[in-house]
mmCIF file of C-alpha atoms in Angstrom:
data_model
loop_
_atom_site.group_PDB
_atom_site.id
_atom_site.type_symbol
_atom_site.label_atom_id
_atom_site.label_comp_id
_atom_site.label_asym_id
_atom_site.label_seq_id
_atom_site.Cartn_x
_atom_site.Cartn_y
_atom_site.Cartn_z
ATOM 1 C CA UNK A 228 -7.075 -10.886 2.818
ATOM 2 C CA UNK A 229 -4.548 -8.455 1.415
ATOM 3 C CA UNK A 230 -2.143 -9.113 -1.422
ATOM 4 C CA UNK A 231 1.287 -7.494 -1.431
ATOM 5 C CA UNK A 232 3.677 -7.067 -4.349
ATOM 6 C CA UNK A 233 7.155 -5.620 -3.896
ATOM 7 C CA UNK A 234 9.173 -3.896 -6.581
ATOM 8 C CA UNK A 235 12.285 -1.806 -6.916
ATOM 9 C CA UNK A 236 14.956 -4.297 -6.003
ATOM 10 C CA UNK A 237 18.136 -4.632 -7.989
ATOM 11 C CA UNK A 238 21.883 -4.299 -7.990
ATOM 12 C CA UNK A 239 23.496 -1.256 -6.411
ATOM 13 C CA UNK A 240 27.024 -0.390 -5.397
ATOM 14 C CA UNK A 241 27.989 0.027 -1.781
ATOM 15 C CA UNK A 242 27.090 3.495 -0.620
ATOM 16 C CA UNK A 243 24.307 3.759 -3.130
ATOM 17 C CA UNK A 244 20.585 4.173 -2.730
ATOM 18 C CA UNK A 245 17.540 2.183 -3.682
ATOM 19 C CA UNK A 246 13.828 2.669 -3.218
ATOM 20 C CA UNK A 247 11.557 -0.293 -2.702
ATOM 21 C CA UNK A 248 7.832 -0.102 -3.159
ATOM 22 C CA UNK A 249 5.038 -2.380 -2.005
ATOM 23 C CA UNK A 250 1.641 -2.277 -3.650
ATOM 24 C CA UNK A 251 -1.301 -3.658 -1.709
ATOM 25 C CA UNK A 252 -4.659 -4.853 -2.877
ATOM 26 C CA UNK A 253 -7.587 -6.527 -1.228
ATOM 27 C CA UNK A 254 -8.908 -5.354 2.088
ATOM 28 C CA UNK A 255 -8.716 -1.747 3.176
ATOM 29 C CA UNK A 256 -5.045 -0.883 3.111
ATOM 30 C CA UNK A 257 -5.319 2.065 5.425
ATOM 31 C CA UNK A 258 -6.323 -0.141 8.359
ATOM 32 C CA UNK A 259 -3.084 -2.120 8.255
ATOM 33 C CA UNK A 260 0.243 -1.409 9.842
ATOM 34 C CA UNK A 261 3.002 -2.186 7.346
ATOM 35 C CA UNK A 262 6.510 -3.490 7.721
ATOM 36 C CA UNK A 263 9.634 -4.285 5.769
ATOM 37 C CA UNK A 264 11.791 -7.281 6.571
ATOM 38 C CA UNK A 265 14.816 -8.847 4.923
ATOM 39 C CA UNK A 266 16.447 -12.221 4.753
ATOM 40 C CA UNK A 267 20.028 -12.702 3.742
ATOM 41 C CA UNK A 268 21.335 -16.066 2.515
ATOM 42 C CA UNK A 269 21.772 -18.457 5.402
ATOM 43 C CA UNK A 270 20.267 -16.052 7.911
ATOM 44 C CA UNK A 271 16.920 -15.610 9.569
ATOM 45 C CA UNK A 272 14.454 -13.023 8.410
ATOM 46 C CA UNK A 273 14.912 -9.768 10.293
ATOM 47 C CA UNK A 274 12.893 -6.670 10.901
ATOM 48 C CA UNK A 275 13.916 -3.546 9.005
ATOM 49 C CA UNK A 276 11.205 -0.919 9.441
ATOM 50 C CA UNK A 277 7.513 -0.458 10.077
ATOM 51 C CA UNK A 278 4.883 2.234 9.886
ATOM 52 C CA UNK A 279 1.513 2.590 11.580
ATOM 53 C CA UNK A 280 -1.749 2.653 9.669
ATOM 54 C CA UNK A 281 -1.838 6.460 9.683
ATOM 55 C CA UNK A 282 1.824 6.849 8.869
ATOM 56 C CA UNK A 283 2.282 8.853 12.029
ATOM 57 C CA UNK A 284 4.737 6.542 13.747
ATOM 58 C CA UNK A 285 7.676 4.690 12.277
ATOM 59 C CA UNK A 286 10.123 2.161 13.708
ATOM 60 C CA UNK A 287 13.524 1.108 12.452
ATOM 61 C CA UNK A 288 16.066 -1.533 13.224
ATOM 62 C CA UNK A 289 19.102 0.019 14.860
ATOM 63 C CA UNK A 290 21.255 -1.050 11.934
ATOM 64 C CA UNK A 291 19.327 1.115 9.471
ATOM 65 C CA UNK A 292 18.424 4.149 11.564
ATOM 66 C CA UNK A 293 19.436 7.356 9.873
ATOM 67 C CA UNK A 294 19.844 5.667 6.492
ATOM 68 C CA UNK A 295 16.411 4.195 5.714
ATOM 69 C CA UNK A 296 13.030 5.849 5.701
ATOM 70 C CA UNK A 297 9.583 4.303 5.388
ATOM 71 C CA UNK A 298 6.513 6.042 4.059
ATOM 72 C CA UNK A 299 3.043 5.147 2.880
ATOM 73 C CA UNK A 300 0.383 6.570 0.625
ATOM 74 C CA UNK A 301 -3.009 5.283 1.686
ATOM 75 C CA UNK A 302 -4.644 6.817 -1.379
ATOM 76 C CA UNK A 303 -2.402 4.730 -3.635
ATOM 77 C CA UNK A 304 -2.187 1.668 -1.373
ATOM 78 C CA UNK A 305 1.587 1.745 -1.357
ATOM 79 C CA UNK A 306 4.357 1.685 1.196
ATOM 80 C CA UNK A 307 7.919 2.575 0.273
ATOM 81 C CA UNK A 308 11.295 1.911 1.800
ATOM 82 C CA UNK A 309 13.977 4.409 0.837
ATOM 83 C CA UNK A 310 17.448 3.067 1.482
ATOM 84 C CA UNK A 311 20.643 5.123 1.475
ATOM 85 C CA UNK A 312 24.294 4.305 2.112
ATOM 86 C CA UNK A 313 23.713 0.653 1.428
ATOM 87 C CA UNK A 314 26.255 -1.898 2.587
ATOM 88 C CA UNK A 315 27.216 -5.230 1.025
ATOM 89 C CA UNK A 316 25.990 -7.060 4.113
ATOM 90 C CA UNK A 317 22.522 -5.708 3.410
ATOM 91 C CA UNK A 318 22.243 -7.912 0.389
ATOM 92 C CA UNK A 319 19.029 -9.828 0.971
ATOM 93 C CA UNK A 320 15.527 -10.515 -0.187
ATOM 94 C CA UNK A 321 13.358 -7.703 1.112
ATOM 95 C CA UNK A 322 9.775 -8.460 2.059
ATOM 96 C CA UNK A 323 6.774 -6.273 2.605
ATOM 97 C CA UNK A 324 4.317 -7.376 5.284
ATOM 98 C CA UNK A 325 0.981 -6.238 6.661
ATOM 99 C CA UNK A 326 -0.799 -6.734 9.946
ATOM 100 C CA UNK A 327 -4.002 -5.564 11.501
ATOM 101 C CA UNK A 328 -3.475 -2.589 13.778
ATOM 102 C CA UNK A 329 -3.065 -3.824 17.329
ATOM 103 C CA UNK A 330 -2.112 -7.387 16.445
ATOM 104 C CA UNK A 331 1.330 -8.745 17.139
ATOM 105 C CA UNK A 332 2.193 -10.710 14.056
ATOM 106 C CA UNK A 333 2.316 -10.118 10.321
ATOM 107 C CA UNK A 334 0.015 -12.604 8.604
ATOM 108 C CA UNK A 335 0.337 -11.104 5.144
ATOM 109 C CA UNK A 336 3.570 -11.189 3.146
ATOM 110 C CA UNK A 337 4.716 -10.339 -0.325
ATOM 111 C CA UNK A 338 6.921 -12.566 -2.440
ATOM 112 C CA UNK A 339 10.009 -10.452 -1.832
ATOM 113 C CA UNK A 340 12.373 -8.474 -3.997
ATOM 114 C CA UNK A 341 16.106 -9.085 -4.265
ATOM 115 C CA UNK A 342 18.509 -6.333 -3.270
ATOM 116 C CA UNK A 343 22.167 -6.926 -4.048
ATOM 117 C CA UNK A 344 24.793 -4.491 -2.823
ATOM 118 C CA UNK A 345 28.169 -4.902 -4.483
ATOM 119 C CA UNK A 346 31.404 -3.919 -2.800
#
């Protein structure tokens, strides 16, 4: 098992920046690939970004490429999502998730943190 707790959400104006952090506890964090997802009201949860266990490879949704970065610190058991040039339509609950390297799904999820982008 791994427990995930997100922080850093809040209210930001359009065009602004926000940094989300996810703290992990439980099993060895460094063996897990990590991802960020978001769910806007009335919409399905969608992939935002992910990072491999070593941090060497990252993936981003096309909609956030060039504006978001993902990073991890295996010594601190944290993974961060830095978001720039935020848009009102990116208002959502942002979730941190973990999966075993090589597996397809994310069995471990945090409770989410609200990000609200005002126009």
